[in-house]
XYZ file of C-alpha atoms in Angstrom:
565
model
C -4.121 5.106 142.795
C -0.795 4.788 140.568
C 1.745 6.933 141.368
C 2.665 9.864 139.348
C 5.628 10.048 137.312
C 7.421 13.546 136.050
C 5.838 13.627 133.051
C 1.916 13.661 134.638
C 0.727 17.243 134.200
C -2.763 15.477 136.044
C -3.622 14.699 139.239
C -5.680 12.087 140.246
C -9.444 11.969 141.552
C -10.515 10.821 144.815
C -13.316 8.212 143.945
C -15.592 7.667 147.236
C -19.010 7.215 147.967
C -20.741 10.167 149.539
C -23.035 9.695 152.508
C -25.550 12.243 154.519
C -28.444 11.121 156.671
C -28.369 8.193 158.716
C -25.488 6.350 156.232
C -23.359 9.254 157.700
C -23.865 8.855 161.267
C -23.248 5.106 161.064
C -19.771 5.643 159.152
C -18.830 8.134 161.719
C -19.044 5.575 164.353
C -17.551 3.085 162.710
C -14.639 5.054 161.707
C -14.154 6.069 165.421
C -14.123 3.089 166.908
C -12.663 0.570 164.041
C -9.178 0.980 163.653
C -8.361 -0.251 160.508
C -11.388 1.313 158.873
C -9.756 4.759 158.733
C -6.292 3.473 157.468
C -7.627 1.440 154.404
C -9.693 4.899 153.641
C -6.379 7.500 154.370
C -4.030 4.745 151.936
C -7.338 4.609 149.406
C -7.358 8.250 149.099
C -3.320 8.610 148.304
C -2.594 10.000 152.124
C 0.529 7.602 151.823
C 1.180 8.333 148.561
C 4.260 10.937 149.611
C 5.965 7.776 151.706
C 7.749 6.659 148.341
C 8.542 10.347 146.471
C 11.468 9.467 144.410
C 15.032 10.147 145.601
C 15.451 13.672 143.906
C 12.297 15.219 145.506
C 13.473 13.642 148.795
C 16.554 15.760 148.472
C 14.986 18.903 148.653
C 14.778 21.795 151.665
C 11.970 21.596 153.304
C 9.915 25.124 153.137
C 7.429 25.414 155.764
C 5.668 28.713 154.377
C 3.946 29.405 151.265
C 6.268 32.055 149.840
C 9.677 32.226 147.695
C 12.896 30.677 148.438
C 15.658 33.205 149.570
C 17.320 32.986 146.302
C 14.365 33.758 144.048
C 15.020 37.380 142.725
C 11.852 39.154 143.927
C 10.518 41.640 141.546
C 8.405 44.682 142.613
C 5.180 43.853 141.219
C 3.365 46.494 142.689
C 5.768 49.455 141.177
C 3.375 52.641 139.661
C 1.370 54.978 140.887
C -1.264 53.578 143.878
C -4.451 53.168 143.073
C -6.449 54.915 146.300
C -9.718 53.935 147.161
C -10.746 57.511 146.279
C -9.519 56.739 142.872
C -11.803 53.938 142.148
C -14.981 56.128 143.647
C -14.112 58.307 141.000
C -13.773 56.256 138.086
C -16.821 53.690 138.737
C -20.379 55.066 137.232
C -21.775 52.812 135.682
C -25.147 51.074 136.818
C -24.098 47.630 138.128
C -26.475 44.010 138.725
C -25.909 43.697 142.520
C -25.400 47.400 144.106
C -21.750 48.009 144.500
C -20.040 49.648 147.286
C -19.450 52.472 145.271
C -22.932 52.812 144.204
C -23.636 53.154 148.019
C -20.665 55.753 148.182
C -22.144 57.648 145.696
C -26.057 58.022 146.955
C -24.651 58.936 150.503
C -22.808 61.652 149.125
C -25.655 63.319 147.417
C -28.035 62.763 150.409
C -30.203 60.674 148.843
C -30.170 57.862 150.953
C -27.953 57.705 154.496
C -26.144 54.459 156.013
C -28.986 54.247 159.142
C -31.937 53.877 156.593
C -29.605 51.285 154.383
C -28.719 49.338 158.193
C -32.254 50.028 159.034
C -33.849 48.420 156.016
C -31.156 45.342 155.751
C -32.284 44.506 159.597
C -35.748 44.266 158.946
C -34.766 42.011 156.235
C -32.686 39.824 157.785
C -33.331 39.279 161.290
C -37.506 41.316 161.359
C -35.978 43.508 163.923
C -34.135 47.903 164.292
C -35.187 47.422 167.957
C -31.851 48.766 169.726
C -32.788 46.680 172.945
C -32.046 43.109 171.187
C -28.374 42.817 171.948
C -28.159 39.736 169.669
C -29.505 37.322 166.498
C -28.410 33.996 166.014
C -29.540 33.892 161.844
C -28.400 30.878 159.839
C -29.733 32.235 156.621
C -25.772 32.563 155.565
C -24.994 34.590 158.808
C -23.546 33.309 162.098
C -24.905 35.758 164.128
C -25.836 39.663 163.797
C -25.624 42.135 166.695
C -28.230 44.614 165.688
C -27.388 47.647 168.004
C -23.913 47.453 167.302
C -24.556 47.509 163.441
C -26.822 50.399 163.750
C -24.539 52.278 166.029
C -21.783 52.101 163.460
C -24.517 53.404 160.621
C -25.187 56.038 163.274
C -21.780 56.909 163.483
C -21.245 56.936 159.635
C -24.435 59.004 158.736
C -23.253 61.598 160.912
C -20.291 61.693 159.320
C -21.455 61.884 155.947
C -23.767 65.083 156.716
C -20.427 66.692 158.361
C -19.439 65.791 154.698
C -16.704 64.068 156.228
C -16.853 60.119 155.448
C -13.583 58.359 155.939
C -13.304 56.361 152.590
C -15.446 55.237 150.062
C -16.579 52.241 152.080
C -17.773 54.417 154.932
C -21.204 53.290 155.436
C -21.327 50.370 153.446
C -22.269 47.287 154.919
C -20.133 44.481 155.350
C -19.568 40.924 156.557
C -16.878 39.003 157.457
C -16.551 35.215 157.815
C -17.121 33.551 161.067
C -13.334 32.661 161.280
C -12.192 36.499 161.828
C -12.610 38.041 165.034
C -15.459 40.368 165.326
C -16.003 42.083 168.682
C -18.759 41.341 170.580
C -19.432 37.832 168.386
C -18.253 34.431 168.971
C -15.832 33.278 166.765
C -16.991 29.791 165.784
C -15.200 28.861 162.969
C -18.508 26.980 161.908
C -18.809 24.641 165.311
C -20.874 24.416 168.088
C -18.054 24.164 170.086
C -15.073 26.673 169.330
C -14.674 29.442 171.629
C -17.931 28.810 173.462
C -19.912 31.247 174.827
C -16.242 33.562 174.792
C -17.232 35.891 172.468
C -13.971 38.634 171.076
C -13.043 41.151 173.592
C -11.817 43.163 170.244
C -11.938 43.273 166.654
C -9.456 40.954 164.719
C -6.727 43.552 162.491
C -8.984 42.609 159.871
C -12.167 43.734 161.066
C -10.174 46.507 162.657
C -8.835 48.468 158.866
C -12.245 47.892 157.603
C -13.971 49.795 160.871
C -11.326 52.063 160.225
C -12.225 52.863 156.814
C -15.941 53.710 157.990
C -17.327 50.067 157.052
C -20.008 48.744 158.861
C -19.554 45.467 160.399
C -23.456 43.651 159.585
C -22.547 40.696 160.983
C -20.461 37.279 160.980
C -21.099 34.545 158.504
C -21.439 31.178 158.882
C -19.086 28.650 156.848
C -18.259 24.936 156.667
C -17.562 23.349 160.319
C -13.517 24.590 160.762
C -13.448 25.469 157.152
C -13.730 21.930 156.185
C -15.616 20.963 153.177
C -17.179 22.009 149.819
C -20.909 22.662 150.068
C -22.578 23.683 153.447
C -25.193 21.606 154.511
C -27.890 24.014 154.867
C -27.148 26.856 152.073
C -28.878 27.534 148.787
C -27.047 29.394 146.272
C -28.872 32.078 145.798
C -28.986 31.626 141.815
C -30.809 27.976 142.184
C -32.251 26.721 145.059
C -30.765 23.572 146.476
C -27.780 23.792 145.294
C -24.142 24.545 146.750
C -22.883 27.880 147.761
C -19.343 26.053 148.301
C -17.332 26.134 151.437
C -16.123 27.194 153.293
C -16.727 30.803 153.120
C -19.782 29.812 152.067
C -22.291 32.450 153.868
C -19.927 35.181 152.918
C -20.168 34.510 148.974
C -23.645 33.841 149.333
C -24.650 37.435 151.209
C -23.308 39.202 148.335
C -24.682 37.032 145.407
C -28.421 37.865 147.389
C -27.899 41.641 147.619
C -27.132 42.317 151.455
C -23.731 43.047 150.819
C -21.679 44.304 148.145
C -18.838 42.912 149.709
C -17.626 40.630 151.800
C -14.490 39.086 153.534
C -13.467 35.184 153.644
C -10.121 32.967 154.520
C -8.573 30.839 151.552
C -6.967 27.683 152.791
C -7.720 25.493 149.561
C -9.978 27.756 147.195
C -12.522 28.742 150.552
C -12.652 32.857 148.607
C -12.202 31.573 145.246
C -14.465 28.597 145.062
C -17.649 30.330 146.688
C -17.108 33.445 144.797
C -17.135 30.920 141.325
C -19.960 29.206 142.066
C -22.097 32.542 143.271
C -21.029 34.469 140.408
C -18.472 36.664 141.614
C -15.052 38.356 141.725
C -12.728 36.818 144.754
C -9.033 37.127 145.526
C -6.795 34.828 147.569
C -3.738 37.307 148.127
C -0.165 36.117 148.451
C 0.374 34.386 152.000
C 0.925 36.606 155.091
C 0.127 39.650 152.507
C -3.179 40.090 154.972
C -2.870 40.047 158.816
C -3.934 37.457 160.455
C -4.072 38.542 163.710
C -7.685 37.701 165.733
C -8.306 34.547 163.841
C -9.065 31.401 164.387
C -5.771 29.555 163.070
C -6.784 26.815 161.106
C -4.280 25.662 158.638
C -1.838 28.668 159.086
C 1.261 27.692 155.972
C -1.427 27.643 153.248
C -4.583 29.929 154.562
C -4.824 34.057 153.805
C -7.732 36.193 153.863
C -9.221 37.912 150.554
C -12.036 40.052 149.602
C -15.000 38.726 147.708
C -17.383 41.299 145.729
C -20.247 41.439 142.841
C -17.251 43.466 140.673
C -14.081 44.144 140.711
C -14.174 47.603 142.002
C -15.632 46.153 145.138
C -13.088 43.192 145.265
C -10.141 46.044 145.079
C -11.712 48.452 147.411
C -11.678 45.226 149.948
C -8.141 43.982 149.068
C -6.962 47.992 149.868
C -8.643 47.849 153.089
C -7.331 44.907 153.869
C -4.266 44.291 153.206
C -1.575 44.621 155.592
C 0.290 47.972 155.064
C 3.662 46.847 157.329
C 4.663 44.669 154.732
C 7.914 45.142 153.064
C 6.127 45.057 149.530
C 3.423 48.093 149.831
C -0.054 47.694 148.609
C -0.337 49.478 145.071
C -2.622 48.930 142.171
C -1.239 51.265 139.127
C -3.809 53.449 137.814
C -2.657 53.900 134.822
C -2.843 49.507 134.258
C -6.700 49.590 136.075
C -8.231 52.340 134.033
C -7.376 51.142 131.129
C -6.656 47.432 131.751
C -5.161 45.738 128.445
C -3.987 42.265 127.915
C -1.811 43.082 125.155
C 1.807 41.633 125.674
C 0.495 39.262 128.393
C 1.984 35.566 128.629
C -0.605 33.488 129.899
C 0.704 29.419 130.864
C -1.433 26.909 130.668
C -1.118 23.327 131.858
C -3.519 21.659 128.802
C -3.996 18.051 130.430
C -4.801 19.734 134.067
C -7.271 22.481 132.439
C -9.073 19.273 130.272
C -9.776 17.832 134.130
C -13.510 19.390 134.432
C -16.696 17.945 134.866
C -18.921 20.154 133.283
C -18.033 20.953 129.228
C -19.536 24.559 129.728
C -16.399 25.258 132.119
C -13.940 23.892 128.933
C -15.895 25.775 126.445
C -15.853 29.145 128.910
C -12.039 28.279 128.908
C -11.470 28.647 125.438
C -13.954 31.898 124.712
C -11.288 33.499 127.758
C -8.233 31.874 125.399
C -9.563 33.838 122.176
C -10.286 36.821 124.022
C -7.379 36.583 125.559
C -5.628 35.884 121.624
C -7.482 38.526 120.155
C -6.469 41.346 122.752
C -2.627 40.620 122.242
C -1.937 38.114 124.402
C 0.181 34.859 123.709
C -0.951 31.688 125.328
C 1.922 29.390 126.412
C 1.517 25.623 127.394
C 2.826 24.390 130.359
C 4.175 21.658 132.172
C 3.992 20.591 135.757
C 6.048 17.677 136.936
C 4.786 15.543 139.863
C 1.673 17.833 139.763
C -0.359 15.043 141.572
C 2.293 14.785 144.368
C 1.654 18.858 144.955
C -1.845 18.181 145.422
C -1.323 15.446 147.420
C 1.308 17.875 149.784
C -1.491 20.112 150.086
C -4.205 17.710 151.196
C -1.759 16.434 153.642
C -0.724 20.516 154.999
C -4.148 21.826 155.473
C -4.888 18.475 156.823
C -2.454 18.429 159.518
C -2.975 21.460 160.639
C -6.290 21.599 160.928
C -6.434 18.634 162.938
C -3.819 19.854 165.248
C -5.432 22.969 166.031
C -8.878 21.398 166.414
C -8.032 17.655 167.988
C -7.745 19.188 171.561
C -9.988 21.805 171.238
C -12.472 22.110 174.648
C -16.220 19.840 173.679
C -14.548 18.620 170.158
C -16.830 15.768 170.650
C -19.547 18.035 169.748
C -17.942 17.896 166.073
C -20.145 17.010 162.918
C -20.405 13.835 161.497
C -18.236 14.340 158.425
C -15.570 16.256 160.366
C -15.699 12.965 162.634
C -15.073 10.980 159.404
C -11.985 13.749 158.236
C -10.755 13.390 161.577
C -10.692 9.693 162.044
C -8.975 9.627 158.479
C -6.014 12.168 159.145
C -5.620 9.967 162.429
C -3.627 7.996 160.491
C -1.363 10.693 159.074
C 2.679 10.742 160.281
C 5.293 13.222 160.463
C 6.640 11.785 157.887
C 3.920 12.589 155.741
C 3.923 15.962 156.536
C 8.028 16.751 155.896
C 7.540 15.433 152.645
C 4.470 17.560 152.053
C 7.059 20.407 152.541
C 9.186 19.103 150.487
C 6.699 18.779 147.789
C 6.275 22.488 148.606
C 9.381 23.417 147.780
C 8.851 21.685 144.599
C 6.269 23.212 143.776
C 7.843 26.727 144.221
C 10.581 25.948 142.300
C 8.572 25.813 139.317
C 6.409 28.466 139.867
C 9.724 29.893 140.042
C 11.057 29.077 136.560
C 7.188 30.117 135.255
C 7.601 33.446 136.157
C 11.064 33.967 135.793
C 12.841 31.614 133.916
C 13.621 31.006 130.035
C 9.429 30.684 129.361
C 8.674 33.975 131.338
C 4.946 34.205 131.818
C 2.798 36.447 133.942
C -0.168 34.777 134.426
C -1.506 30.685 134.336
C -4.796 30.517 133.433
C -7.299 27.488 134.843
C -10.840 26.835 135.781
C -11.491 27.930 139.265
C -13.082 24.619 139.879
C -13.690 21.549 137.821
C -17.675 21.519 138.339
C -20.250 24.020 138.965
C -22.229 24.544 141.909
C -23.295 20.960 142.691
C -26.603 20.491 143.984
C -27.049 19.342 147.749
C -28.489 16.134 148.915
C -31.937 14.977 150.153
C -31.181 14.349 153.586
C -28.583 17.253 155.186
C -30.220 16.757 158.617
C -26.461 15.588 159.782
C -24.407 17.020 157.143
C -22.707 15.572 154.302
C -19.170 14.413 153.392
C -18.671 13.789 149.367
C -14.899 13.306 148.835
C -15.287 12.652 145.643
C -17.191 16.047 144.836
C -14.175 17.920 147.111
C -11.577 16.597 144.574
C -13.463 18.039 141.932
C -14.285 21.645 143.418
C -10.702 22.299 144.980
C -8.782 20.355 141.802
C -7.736 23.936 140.624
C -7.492 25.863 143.898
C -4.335 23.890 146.248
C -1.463 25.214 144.132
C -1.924 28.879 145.444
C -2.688 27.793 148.602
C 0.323 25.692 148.624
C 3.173 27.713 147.302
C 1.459 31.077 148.889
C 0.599 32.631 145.072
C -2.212 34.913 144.671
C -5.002 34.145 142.797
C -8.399 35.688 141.348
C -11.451 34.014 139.838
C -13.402 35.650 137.733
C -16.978 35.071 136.289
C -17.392 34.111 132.841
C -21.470 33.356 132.156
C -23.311 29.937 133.254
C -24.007 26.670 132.316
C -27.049 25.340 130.870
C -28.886 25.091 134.581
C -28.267 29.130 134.673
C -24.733 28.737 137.599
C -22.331 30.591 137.457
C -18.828 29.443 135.559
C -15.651 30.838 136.404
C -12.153 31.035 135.639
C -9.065 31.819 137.457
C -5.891 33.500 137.134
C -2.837 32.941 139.223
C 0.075 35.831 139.560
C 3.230 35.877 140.930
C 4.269 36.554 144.143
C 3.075 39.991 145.872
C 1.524 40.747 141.763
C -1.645 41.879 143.283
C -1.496 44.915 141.410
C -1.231 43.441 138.581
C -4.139 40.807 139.261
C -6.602 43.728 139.575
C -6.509 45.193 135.890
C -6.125 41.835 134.517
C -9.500 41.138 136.339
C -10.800 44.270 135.541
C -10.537 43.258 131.752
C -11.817 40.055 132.697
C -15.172 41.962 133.597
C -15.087 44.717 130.618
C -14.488 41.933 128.249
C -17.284 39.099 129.660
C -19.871 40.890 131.810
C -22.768 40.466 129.310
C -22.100 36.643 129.386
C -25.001 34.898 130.011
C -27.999 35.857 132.414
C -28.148 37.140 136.573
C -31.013 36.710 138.671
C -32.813 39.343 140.648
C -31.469 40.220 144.101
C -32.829 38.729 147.208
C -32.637 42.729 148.045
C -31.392 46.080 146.728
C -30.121 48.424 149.293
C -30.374 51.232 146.314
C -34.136 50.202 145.996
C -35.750 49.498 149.337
């Protein structure tokens, strides 16, 4: 790889062969047990490349959390009137594709349909059982595992409620899931191994699971996701819109159950793209907030600088009402969404950056031409489109690989049964072996970098409230042959997280949003990133997003309609 200079507004991709089957169980052995093998792969793939940052980026602080520096002026994004759940109930009639949580909301109000028969119906589906005596379902078709007492107990609970005309929020009633990395009482929080908390499942819900119980939501059941949140396709997924191909990772089973129909929402954890990329490849609306502006209290801490929880949904209503439930309400910068901005979302007066060399870095030409239909649209409702540059660009991504990469192999290297690990992760593993301390200061140092700029985007001399990418530089890629041991495609993961490490990195928050589909009929997306703690003013933005492009292209029948059972 050659180095990048100040002037590359690129960053380089990681050319490897991929392996599955028995190629992948050979490799895994011989990285283990031949030392040089992983060192000649870490300095192949630019894990090194940090050792020789020039002498002004070597100068910088090093910022260990993905948020501002103490002298950026913060501005109150969120200012205006709140947008209440009760607010969006209100507003949202119309008939949408996938039934929305509001849709549920609505037919439970007029007693046409109650939570039990929706729980009820969903069981049958999904694991052939409403007998209250089975305490528990392993399910791998996208779920983890599903408690069916518990899940009709809380429909129990919210039916009565409802004919006491009494529900707690909108979402009371409406089925959820949450990814397999959140604490859920009475499951075992996995994180997508065989060996994480083993046989220990949560003694209580995780604050996350906790506000949406709160807010009346039933709990389905966990979903399953890429083993510790590493990777880009899971192994044994289809998307629901074409058979054998990707879903994404990690929060792969969590995009997935609302692209089929089970759920009209559902909740992931976005350490490099793991909401955004899923959502974009099943068609859907996903959020990575601002870092630390969710809880994360009762998860399993995997890469803790760089990951966040978000809310992924079928439309944007449902992507807000989970972001509201969500997000943590301690925080100095409360959780508003102006309602005069999200009723009538407009783009007029927007500055939207764009980095043109980065964007051009796709795979797939329907991506670059569903790019520039979102520029004119953009152009045509009053917005100006600014180009951008991004020095040392490849050196961010590089300071991201090398965060969630540490940190994910601290937390997991002396983990209880590790050896139980799959083959790939035994490949990653062996591979960030190799990384240094060293490697990981400068990372931060790169992060501070990267702030800086983001910095002088948003409120510097150019000013701009949005940058506009791809959400990934390919669609959903298909999945191999042979999965039997799982897969590792390095190659492929440069390509599908290529647009997602900058917001994990500096802590922005970020939406993709779905723009129509390529010529095999998957979904293409785009994404917008915000500054700091601009949630609120993500959501209209998005919301125009889907007023302006929901007729693109064409959405396949639900696996199942909880409106139409």
């Amino acid at each position: 790889m050659s180095s990048p200079t100040a002037n590359s507004n690129t960053v380089a991709r990681m050319v490897v062969p991929g392996a599955s089957g028995y190629l992948l169980v050979v490799l895994a052995y011989v990285f283990k047990y031949v030392p040089f093998v992983p060192w000649i792969i870490a300095r192949s793939g630019g894990l090194f490349e940090l050792r020789d940052i020039p002498q002004s980026l070597l100068d910088l602080d090093v910022t260990t959390l993905g948020l501002p520096l103490d002298g950026y002026k913060r501005q109150h994004n969120d200012a205006g009137e709140a947008l209440t759940a009760q607010h969006l109930a209100e507003a949202a009639e119309e008939k949408t594709p996938l039934a929305s949580a509001l849709a549920y909301h609505r037919a439970y109000l007029s007693g046409g349909l109650t939570p039990i028969e929706v729980c009820k119906s969903l069981l049958s589906k999904l694991v052939g059982t409403v007998d209250p005596s089975v305490s528990h379902r392993d399910h791998r078709k996208y779920f983890r595992s599903i408690i069916p007492h518990d899940a009709l107990e809380q429909a129990t609970e919210s039916t009565a409620r409802y004919a006491a005309n009494s529900p707690l929020s909108p979402l009371d009633g409406v089925m959820v899931v949450l990814k397999n990395e959140v604490d859920v009482k009475g499951h075992v929080t996995r994180a997508g191994t065989e060996f994480v908390n083993d046989g220990k499942p949560a003694l209580e819900d995780g604050q996350v699971a906790a506000q949406l119980k709160a807010m009346g939501a039933v709990v389905l059941g966990v979903t399953d996701m890429t083993e510790v949140g590493w990777g880009v396709q899971h192994h044994v997924f289809d998307n629901p819109f074409r058979k054998g191909h990707s879903c994404g990772g990690s929060s792969a089973g969590s995009a997935a159950c609302v692209a089929a129909g089970y759920v009209p929402l559902a909740i992931g954890v976005d350490g490099g793209g793991s909401v955004r990329i899923p959502s974009a490849f099943c068609g859907l609306y996903g959020l990575k907030p601002t870092h630390t502006r969710v809880s994360s209290k009762g998860e399993f801490c995997s890469a803790p600088t760089v990951a966040v929880t978000g809310p992924m949904g079928a439309n944007v209503d449902d992507m807000c009402l989970g972001y509201l439930a969500i997000a943590d309400k301690e925080k100095a910068f409360p959780v508003h969404v102006p309602k005069s901005l999200y009723f009538k979302p407009s783009v007029a007066g927007l500055r939207i950056g764009v980095i043109r060399e980065f964007n051009a870095q796709v795979k797939n030409p329907a991506i670059s031409a569903a790019l520039s239909r979102v520029e004119m649209e953009l152009i045509q409702g009053g917005a100006t489109i600014v180009p951008l540059a991004f020095p040392y660009l490849d050196f961010v991504r590089n300071a991201h690989a090398i965060t969630i990469s540490s940190e994910l192999y601290s937390t997991v290297r002396s983990r209880k049964n590790n050896h139980k690990m799959m083959y790939q992760t035994v490949l990653l593993f062996s591979t960030l072996s190799q990384l240094s301390v060293t490697d990981y200061i400068h990372a931060q140092k790169m992060r501070t970098h990267a702030i800086r700029v983001l910095e002088q985007y948003f409120s510097g001399p150019e000013k701009v409230d949005f940058l506009l990418s791809p959400t990934a530089a390919t669609t959903a890629p298909s999945l191999p042959a042979n999965t039997t041991f799982g897969v590792s495609d390095n190659t492929l993961a440069s390509d599908v997280i290529r647009y997602s490490f900058l917001a994990n990195l500096a802590g922005n928050p970020a939406v993709t949003c779905p723009v129509g589909f390529d010529a095999q009929d998957l979904p293409v997306a785009v994404q917008f990133m915000g500054e700091w703690w601009s949630e609120g003013r993500l959501m209209p933005l998005a919301k125009w997003m889907e007023n302006s492009f929901k007729a693109e292209g064409k959405r396949r029948a639900p696996l199942w309609d909880g409106l139409e059972f």
